[in-house]
Coordinates of C-alpha atoms in Angstrom, one line a residue:
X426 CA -48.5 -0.7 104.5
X427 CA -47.3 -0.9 101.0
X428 CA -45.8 -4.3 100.0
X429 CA -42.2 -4.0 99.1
X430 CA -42.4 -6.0 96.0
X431 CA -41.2 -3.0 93.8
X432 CA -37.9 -2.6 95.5
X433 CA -37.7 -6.7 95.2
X434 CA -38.2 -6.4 91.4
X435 CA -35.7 -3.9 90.8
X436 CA -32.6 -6.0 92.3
X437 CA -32.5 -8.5 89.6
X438 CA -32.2 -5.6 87.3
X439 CA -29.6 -4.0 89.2
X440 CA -27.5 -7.6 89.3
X441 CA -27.5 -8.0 86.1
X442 CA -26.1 -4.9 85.0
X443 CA -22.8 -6.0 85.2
X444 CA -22.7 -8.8 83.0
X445 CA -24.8 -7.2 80.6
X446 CA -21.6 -4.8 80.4
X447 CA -19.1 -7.5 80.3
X448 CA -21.2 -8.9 77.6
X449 CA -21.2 -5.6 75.4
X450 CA -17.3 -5.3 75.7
X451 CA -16.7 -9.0 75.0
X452 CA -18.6 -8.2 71.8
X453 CA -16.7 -4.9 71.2
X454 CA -13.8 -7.1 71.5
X455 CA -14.1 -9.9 69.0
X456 CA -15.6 -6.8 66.7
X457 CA -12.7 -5.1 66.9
X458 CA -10.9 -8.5 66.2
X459 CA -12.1 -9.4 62.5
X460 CA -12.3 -5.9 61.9
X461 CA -8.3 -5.6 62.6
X462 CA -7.7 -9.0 60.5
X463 CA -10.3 -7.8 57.1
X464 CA -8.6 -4.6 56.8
X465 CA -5.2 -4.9 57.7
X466 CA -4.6 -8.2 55.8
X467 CA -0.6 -8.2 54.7
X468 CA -1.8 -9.5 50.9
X469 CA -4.7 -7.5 49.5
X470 CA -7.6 -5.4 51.7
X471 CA -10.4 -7.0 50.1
X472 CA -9.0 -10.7 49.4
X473 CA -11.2 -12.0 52.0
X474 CA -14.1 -10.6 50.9
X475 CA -13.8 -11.6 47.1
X476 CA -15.0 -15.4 47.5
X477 CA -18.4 -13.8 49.0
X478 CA -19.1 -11.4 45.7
X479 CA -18.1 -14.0 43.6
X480 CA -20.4 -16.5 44.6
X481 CA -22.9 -13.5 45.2
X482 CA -22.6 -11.9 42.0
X483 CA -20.9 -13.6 39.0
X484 CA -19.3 -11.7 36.4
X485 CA -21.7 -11.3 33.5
X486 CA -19.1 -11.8 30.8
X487 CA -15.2 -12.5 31.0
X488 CA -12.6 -10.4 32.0
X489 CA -9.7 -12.0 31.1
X490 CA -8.5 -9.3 28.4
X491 CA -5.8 -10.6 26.6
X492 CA -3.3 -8.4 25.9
X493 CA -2.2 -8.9 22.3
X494 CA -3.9 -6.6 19.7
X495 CA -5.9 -8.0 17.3
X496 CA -5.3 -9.4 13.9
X497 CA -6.6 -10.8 10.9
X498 CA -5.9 -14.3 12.4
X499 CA -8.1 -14.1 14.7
X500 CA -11.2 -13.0 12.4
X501 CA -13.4 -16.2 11.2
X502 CA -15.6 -15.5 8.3
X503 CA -19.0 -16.8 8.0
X504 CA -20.2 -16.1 4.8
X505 CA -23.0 -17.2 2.5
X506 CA -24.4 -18.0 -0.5
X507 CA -25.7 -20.6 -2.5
X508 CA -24.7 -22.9 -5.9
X509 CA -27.3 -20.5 -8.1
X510 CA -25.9 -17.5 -7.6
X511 CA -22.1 -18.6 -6.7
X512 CA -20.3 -18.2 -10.0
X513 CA -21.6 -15.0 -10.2
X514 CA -20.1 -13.3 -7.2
X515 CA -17.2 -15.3 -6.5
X516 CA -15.5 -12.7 -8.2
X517 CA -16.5 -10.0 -5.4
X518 CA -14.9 -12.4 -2.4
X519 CA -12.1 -13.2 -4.2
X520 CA -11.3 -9.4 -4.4
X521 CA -10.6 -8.9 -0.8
X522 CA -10.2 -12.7 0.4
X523 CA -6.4 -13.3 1.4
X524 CA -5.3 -16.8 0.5
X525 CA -3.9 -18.1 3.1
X526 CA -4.4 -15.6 5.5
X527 CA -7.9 -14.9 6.1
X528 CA -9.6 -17.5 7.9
X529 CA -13.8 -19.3 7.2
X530 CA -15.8 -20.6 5.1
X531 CA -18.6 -19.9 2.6
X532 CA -21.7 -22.2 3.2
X533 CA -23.2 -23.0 0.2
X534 CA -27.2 -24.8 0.2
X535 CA -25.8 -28.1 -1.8
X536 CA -22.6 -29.8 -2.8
X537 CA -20.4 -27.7 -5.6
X538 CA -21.3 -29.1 -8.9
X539 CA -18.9 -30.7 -11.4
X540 CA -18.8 -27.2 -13.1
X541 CA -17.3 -25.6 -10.3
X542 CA -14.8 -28.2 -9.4
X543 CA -12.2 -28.4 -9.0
X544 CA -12.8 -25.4 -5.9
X545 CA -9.9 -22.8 -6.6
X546 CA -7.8 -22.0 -3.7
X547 CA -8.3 -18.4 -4.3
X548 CA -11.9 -18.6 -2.9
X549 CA -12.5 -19.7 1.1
X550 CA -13.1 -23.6 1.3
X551 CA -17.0 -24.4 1.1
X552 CA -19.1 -26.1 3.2
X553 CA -22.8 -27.3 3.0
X554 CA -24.9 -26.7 5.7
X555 CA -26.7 -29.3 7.6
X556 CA -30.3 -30.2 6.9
X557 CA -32.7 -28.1 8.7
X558 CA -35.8 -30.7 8.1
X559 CA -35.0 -32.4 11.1
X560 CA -35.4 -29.6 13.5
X561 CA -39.1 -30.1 15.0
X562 CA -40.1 -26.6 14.2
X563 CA -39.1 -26.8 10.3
X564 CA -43.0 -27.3 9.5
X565 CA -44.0 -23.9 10.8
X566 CA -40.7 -21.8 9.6
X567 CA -41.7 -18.9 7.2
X568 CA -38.6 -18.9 5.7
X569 CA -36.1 -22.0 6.2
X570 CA -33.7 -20.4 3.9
X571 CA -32.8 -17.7 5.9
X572 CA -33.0 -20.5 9.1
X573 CA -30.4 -22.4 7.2
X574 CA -28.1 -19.0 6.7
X575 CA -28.3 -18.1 10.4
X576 CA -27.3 -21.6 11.8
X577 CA -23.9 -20.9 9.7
X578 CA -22.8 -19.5 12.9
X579 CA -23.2 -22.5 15.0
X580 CA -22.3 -24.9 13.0
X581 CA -18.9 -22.6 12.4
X582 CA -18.2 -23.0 16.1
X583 CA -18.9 -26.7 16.3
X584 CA -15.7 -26.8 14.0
X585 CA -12.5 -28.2 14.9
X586 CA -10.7 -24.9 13.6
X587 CA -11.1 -22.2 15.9
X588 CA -8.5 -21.9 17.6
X589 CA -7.4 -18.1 19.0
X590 CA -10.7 -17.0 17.4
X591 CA -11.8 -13.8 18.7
X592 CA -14.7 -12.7 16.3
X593 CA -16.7 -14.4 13.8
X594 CA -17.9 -12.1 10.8
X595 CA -21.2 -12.7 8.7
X596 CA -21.7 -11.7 5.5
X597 CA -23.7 -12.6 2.0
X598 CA -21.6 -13.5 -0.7
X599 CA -21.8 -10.5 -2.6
X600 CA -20.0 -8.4 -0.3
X601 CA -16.6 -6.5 0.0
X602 CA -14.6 -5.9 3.0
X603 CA -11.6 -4.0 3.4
X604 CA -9.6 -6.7 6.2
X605 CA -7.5 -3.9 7.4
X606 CA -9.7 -1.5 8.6
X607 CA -11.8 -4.3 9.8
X608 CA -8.8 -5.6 11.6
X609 CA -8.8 -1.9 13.4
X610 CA -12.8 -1.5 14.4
X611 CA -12.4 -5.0 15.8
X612 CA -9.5 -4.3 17.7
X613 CA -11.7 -1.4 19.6
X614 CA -13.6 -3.9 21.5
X615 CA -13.0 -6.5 24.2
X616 CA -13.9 -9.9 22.4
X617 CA -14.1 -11.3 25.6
X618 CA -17.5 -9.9 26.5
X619 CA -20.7 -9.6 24.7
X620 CA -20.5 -7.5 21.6
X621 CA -22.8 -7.5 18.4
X622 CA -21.3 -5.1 15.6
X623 CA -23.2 -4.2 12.3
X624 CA -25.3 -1.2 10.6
X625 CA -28.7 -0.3 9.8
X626 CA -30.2 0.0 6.5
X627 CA -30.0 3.5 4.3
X628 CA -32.9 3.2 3.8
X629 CA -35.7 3.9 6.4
X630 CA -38.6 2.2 4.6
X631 CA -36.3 -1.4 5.1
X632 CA -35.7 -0.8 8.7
X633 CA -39.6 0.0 9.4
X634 CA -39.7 -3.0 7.6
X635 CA -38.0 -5.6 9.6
X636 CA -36.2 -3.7 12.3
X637 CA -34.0 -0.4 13.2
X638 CA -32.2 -2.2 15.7
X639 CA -31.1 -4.6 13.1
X640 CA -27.1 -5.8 12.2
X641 CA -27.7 -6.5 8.1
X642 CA -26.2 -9.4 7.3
X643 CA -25.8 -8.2 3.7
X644 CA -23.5 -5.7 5.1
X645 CA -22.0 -7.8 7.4
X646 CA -21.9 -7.8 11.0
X647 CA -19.4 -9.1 13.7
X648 CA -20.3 -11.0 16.9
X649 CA -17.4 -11.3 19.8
X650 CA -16.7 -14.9 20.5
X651 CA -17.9 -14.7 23.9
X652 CA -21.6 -14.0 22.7
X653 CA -21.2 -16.9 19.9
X654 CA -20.6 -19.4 22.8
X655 CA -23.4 -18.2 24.5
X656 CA -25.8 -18.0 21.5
X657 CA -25.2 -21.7 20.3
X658 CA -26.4 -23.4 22.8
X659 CA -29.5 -21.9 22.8
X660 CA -30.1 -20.8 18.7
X661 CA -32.2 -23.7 18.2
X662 CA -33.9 -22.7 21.0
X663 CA -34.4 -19.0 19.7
X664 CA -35.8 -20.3 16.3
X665 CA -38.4 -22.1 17.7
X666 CA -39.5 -18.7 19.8
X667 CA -39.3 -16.5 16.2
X668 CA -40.5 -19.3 13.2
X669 CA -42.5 -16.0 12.1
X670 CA -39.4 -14.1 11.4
X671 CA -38.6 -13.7 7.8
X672 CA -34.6 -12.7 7.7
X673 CA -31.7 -14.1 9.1
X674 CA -30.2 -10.8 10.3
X675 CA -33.3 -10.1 12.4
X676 CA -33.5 -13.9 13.6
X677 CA -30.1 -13.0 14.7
X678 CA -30.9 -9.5 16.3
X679 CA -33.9 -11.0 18.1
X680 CA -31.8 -13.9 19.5
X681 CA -29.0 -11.6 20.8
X682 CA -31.5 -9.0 22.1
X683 CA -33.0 -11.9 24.4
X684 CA -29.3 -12.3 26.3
X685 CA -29.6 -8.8 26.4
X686 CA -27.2 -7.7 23.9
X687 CA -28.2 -4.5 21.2
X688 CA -26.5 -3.3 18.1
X689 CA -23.6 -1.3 18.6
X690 CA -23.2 0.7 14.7
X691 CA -19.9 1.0 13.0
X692 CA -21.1 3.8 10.1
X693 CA -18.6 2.3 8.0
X694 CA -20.0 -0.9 7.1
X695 CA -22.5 -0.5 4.1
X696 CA -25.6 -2.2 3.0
X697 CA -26.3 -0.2 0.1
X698 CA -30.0 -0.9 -0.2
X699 CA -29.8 1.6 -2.6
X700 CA -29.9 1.3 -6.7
X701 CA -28.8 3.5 -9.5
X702 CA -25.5 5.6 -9.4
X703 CA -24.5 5.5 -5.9
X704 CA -21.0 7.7 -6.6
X705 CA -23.1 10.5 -4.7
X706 CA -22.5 8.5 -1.6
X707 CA -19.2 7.0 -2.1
X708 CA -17.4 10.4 -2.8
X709 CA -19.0 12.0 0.9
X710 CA -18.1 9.0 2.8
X711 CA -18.0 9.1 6.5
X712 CA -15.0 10.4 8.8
X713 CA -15.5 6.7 9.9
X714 CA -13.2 3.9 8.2
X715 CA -14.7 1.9 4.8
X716 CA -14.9 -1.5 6.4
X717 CA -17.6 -3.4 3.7
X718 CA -19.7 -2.5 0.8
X719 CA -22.6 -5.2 0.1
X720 CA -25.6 -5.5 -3.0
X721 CA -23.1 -5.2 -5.9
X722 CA -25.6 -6.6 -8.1
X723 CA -28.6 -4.1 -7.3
X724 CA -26.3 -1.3 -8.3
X725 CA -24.5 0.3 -11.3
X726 CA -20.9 -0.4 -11.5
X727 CA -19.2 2.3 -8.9
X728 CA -16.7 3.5 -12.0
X729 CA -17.5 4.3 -15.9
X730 CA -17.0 2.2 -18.0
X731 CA -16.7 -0.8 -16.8
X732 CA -18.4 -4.0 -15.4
X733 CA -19.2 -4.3 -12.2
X734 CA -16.0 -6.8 -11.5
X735 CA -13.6 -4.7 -12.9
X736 CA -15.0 -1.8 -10.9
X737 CA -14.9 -3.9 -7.7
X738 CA -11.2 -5.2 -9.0
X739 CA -10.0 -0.9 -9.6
X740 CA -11.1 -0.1 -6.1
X741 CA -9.5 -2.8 -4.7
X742 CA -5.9 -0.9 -6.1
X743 CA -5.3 1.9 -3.8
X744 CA -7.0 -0.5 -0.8
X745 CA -4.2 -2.4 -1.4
X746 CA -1.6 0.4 -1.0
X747 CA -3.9 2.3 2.1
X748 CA -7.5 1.7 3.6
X749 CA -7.1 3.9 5.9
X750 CA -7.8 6.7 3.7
X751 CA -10.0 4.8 1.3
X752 CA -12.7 7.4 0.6
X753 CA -12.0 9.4 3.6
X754 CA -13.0 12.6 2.3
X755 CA -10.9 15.8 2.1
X756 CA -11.6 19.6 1.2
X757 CA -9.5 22.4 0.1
X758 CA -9.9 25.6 -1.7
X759 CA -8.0 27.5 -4.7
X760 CA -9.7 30.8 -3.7
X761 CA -8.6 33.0 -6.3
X762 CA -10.7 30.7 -8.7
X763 CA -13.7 30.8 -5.6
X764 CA -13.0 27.1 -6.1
X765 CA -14.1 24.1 -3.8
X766 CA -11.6 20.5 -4.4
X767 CA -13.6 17.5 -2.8
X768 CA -11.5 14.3 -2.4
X769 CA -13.0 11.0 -1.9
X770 CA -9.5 9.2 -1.7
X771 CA -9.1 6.5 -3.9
X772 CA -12.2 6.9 -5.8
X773 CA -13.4 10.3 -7.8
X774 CA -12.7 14.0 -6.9
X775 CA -14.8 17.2 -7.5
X776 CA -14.3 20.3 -8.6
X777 CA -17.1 23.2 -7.9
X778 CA -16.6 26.6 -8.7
X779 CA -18.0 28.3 -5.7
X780 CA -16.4 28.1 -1.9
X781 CA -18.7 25.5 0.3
X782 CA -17.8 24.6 3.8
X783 CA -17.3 21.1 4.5
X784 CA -20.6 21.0 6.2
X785 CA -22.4 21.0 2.8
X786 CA -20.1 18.7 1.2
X787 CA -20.3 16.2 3.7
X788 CA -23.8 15.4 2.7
X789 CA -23.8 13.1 0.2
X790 CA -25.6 13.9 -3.7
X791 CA -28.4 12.0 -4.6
X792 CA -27.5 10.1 -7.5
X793 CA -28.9 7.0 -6.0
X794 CA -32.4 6.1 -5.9
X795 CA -33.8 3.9 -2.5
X796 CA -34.1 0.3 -2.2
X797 CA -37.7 0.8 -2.4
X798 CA -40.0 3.4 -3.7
X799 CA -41.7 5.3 -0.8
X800 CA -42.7 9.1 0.2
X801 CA -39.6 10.9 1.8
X802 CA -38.0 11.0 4.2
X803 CA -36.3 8.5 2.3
X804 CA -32.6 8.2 3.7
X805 CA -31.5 7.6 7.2
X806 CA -28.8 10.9 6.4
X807 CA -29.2 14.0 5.0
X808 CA -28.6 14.7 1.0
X809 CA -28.1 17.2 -1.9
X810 CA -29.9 17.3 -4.6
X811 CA -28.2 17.2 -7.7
X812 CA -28.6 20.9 -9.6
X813 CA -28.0 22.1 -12.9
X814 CA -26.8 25.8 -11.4
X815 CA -23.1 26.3 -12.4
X816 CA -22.3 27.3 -9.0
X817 CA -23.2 24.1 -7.4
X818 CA -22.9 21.1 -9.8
X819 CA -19.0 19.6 -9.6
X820 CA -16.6 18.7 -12.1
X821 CA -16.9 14.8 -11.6
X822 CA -13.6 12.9 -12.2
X823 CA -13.0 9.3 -11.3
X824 CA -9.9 7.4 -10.5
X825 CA -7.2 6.4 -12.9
X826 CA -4.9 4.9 -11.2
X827 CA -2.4 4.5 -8.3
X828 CA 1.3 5.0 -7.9
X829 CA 3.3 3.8 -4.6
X830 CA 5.9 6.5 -5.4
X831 CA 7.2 9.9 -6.8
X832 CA 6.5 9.5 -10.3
X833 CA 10.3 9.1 -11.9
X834 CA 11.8 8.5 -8.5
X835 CA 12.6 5.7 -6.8
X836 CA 11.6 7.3 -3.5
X837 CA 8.2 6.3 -1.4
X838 CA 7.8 9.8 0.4
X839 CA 4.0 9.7 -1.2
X840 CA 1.2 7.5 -2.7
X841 CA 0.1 9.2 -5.8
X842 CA -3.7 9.0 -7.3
X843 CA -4.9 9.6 -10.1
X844 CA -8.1 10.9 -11.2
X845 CA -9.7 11.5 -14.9
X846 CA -12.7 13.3 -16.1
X847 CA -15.2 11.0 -16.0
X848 CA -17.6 13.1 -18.9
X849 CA -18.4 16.9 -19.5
X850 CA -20.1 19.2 -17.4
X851 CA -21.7 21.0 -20.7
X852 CA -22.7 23.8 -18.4
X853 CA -21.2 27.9 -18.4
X854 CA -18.9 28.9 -16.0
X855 CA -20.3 30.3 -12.5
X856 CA -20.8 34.0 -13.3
X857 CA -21.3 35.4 -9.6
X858 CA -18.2 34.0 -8.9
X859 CA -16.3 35.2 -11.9
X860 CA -16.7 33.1 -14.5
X861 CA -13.4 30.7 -13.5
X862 CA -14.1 27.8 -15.5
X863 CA -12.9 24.4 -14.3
X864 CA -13.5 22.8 -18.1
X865 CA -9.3 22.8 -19.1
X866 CA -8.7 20.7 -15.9
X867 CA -8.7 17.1 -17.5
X868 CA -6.7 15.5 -14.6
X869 CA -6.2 15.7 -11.0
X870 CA -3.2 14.7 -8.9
X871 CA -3.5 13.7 -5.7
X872 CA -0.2 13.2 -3.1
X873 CA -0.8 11.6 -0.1
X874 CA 1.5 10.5 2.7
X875 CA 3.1 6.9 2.5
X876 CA 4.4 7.1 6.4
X877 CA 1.6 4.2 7.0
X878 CA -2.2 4.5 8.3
X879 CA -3.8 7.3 9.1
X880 CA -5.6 7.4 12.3
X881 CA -8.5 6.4 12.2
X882 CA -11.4 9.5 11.9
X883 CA -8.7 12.1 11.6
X884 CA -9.4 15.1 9.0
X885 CA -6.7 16.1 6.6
X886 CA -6.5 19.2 5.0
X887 CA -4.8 20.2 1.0
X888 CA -3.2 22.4 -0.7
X889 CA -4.3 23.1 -4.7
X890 CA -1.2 24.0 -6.8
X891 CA -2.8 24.7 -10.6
X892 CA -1.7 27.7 -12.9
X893 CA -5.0 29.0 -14.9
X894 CA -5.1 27.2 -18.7
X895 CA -3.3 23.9 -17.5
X896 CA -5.1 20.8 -17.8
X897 CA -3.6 19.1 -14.9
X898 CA -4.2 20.2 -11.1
X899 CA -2.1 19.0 -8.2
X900 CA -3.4 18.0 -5.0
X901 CA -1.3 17.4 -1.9
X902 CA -2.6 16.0 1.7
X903 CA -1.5 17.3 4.8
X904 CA -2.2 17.7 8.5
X905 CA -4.6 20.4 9.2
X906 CA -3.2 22.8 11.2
X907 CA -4.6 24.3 14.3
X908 CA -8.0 26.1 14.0
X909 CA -8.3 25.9 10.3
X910 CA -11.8 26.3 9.1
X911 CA -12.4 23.9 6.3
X912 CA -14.5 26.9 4.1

């Protein structure tokens, strides 16, 4: 007879059954309970659950945007140079520098000497920087020079005067920036998190070189406040990783790269690593605002017939009147001449006697040669070749001056430019085009709105008012209207 073990060994099973349902409910119950109180808390549906994240991921930068717009106050400069080369280019900062207003330091290699004391308020305050020989990896740096330029930065922040700063700004001594537009491109970006704001070289030899990921320091380049306090504690650190590294902008690239921070590029800050005539590039600037310009000395002075501080000192006129449309080039047509109007604003205008789109002009002429000799591709843009055909070289004129109102009128309804013929064409008229010659036109007019800035990377359209023979052509700026085709 079977034994009836099986039927024993199934009634513990059975038994159990019950509790093991009163267990599942009891479960289902206190579920159901924090359920009910996470999602139906009176407050906020998530509040209980943001100590958790917090501790389980941090925020990688801070979020507490502050909600007053950006301003020249809140800018520091770090710029740099040194006693040799000071009296020389102290006339290029004190173009654009703001007594009073703008906020830094230049950081010079040794004390002023008694030459250029006493220090002229017009200029930011020096300082010297400390004495890199006592940091322990001094003996194996390539270059301590440009060691010495970087730590500018941090010993910037170690001072006692930056308070409400938002952005500190690096630059060579020999650079120019236009505040107001740099007050703009600043404002764009949330200084409370990690931002590193600069440009490339033109040329692409010098960013094979040393690097195209690069913020030129020449040029200038802008680091948010938030990735300054994070840098400076570990700068000395980064130098003794790169005591290969030959320039300071790439010492600073490499050290921003490691918290994991790349170049964001702001096409209009310039590091003109260029030499020769560079007017080809200033009159086909960028839809993007003119924030700097940089290697003044490497270059030709950027209007005739004069030095290069009196050319830096005549640009600085209509900058003072309106950056926003400082170089910001414009194109119009006088078609029954099959003529083509290029205005850089504030700088030169061009006359050609055929009808190109703006897509041509846009690239800039090469009147400029590259920082250093090389086989092409030279530039990191596109060019035109300068040309002796009648039907594609301008009529170059430069700017003669500015006015902040209607000539004879005491009203301010426009800004009015000026612009001179800057030498002869000595070339026939365009024949295939009809022969109209632009040679009587001596002077050219140009009315511009004084209603304040113009938005930033907007395109504005002309109208050409001229009557054949006359020597002076008018010029005014307007919106564009909808659909028109710049050609």
């Amino acid at each position: 007879m079977p034994p009836s073990s099986p039927s024993i060994q199934r009634k513990p099973q059975l038994s159990s059954l019950p509790i093991l349902c009163k267990g599942i409910v009891i479960c289902g119950l206190v579920l159901f309970l924090f359920y009910t109180v996470l999602c139906h808390h009176p407050n906020n549906d998530n509040d209980l659950f943001v100590p958790f994240i917090a501790q389980e991921w941090p925020a990688s930068s801070p979020t507490n945007v502050t909600s007053s717009p950006t301003d020249l106050s809140h800018i520091m400069f770090v710029l740099v140079g040194c006693i040799r080369t000071w009296k020389y280019r102290r006339p290029y900062i004190e173009a654009w520098w703001r007594e009073n207003k703008t906020r830094g330091n230049i950081w010079l290699d040794v004390a002023p000497t008694q030459e250029l004391l006493p220090w002229p308020s017009s200029s930011p305050p020096f300082r010297v920087n400390e004495d890199i020989k006592k940091l322990k990896i001094y003996p194996k740096l390539v270059n301590p020079v440009e060691v010495r330029i970087y730590r500018s930065v941090l010993e910037t922040f170690r001072l006692e005067d930056n308070k409400d700063v938002r952005w500190f700004v690096m630059a060579d001594d020999d650079t120019l920036f236009f505040l107001d537009n740099l007050v703009e491109v600043l404002g764009k970006y949330d200084h409370t998190k990690y931002y590193y704001i600069g440009t490339n070289s033109e040329c692409i030899k010098s960013n094979y070189d040393f690097s195209f990921d690069m913020g030129y320091g020449g040029a200038g380049y802008a680091l948010s406040y938030a990735l300054v306090e994070a840098l400076v504690s570990t700068i000395d650190e980064c130098i003794e990783r790169y005591p290969h590294l030959y320039v300071s902008d790439y010492l600073s690239s490499s050290c921003s790269a490691d918290l994991g921070v790349d170049l964001i590029i702001e096409k209009g800050i310039h590091q003109i690593d260029l030499h020769g005539d560079i007017s080809g590039l200033l009159s086909s600037h960028p839809k993007s605002s003119l924030i700097t310009l940089h290697h003044f000395d490497a270059i030709d002075p950027i209007f005739p017939s004069m030095n290069r501080t009196e050319a830096v000192n005549h640009l600085m006129k209509p900058a003072k009147l309106d950056q926003s449309r400082l170089l910001q080039q414009t194109i119009c047509y006088l078609r029954q001449s099959n003529w083509t109007f290029s205005i850089s604003w504030g700088y030169s205008a061009h006359i050609y006697e055929s009808i190109f789109p703006r897509s041509i002009l846009r690239r800039p002429l090469e009147t400029f040669r590259p920082w250093k000799e090389d086989r092409p591709p030279l530039f990191m843009f596109n060019t035109r070749r300068p040309s002796n055909d009648p039907c594609k070289a301008p009529h170059v004129f430069s700017l003669e001056g500015v006015l902040d109102r209607d000539e004879g009128s005491s009203s301010h309804e426009h800004v009015i430019t000026t612009y001179s013929r800057s030498l002869q064409r000595n070339l026939p008229a365009c024949s295939s085009n009809g022969n109209h010659s632009a040679d009587p036109i001596v002077k050219i007019q140009v009315f511009s709105p004084s209603t304040g800035r113009k938005e930033a990377g907007r395109i504005e359209c002309c109208d050409v008012d001229y009557v054949a023979g006359k020597d002076i052509a008018n010029i005014k700026l307007r919106a564009c209207m909808k659909s028109e085709v710049l050609a």
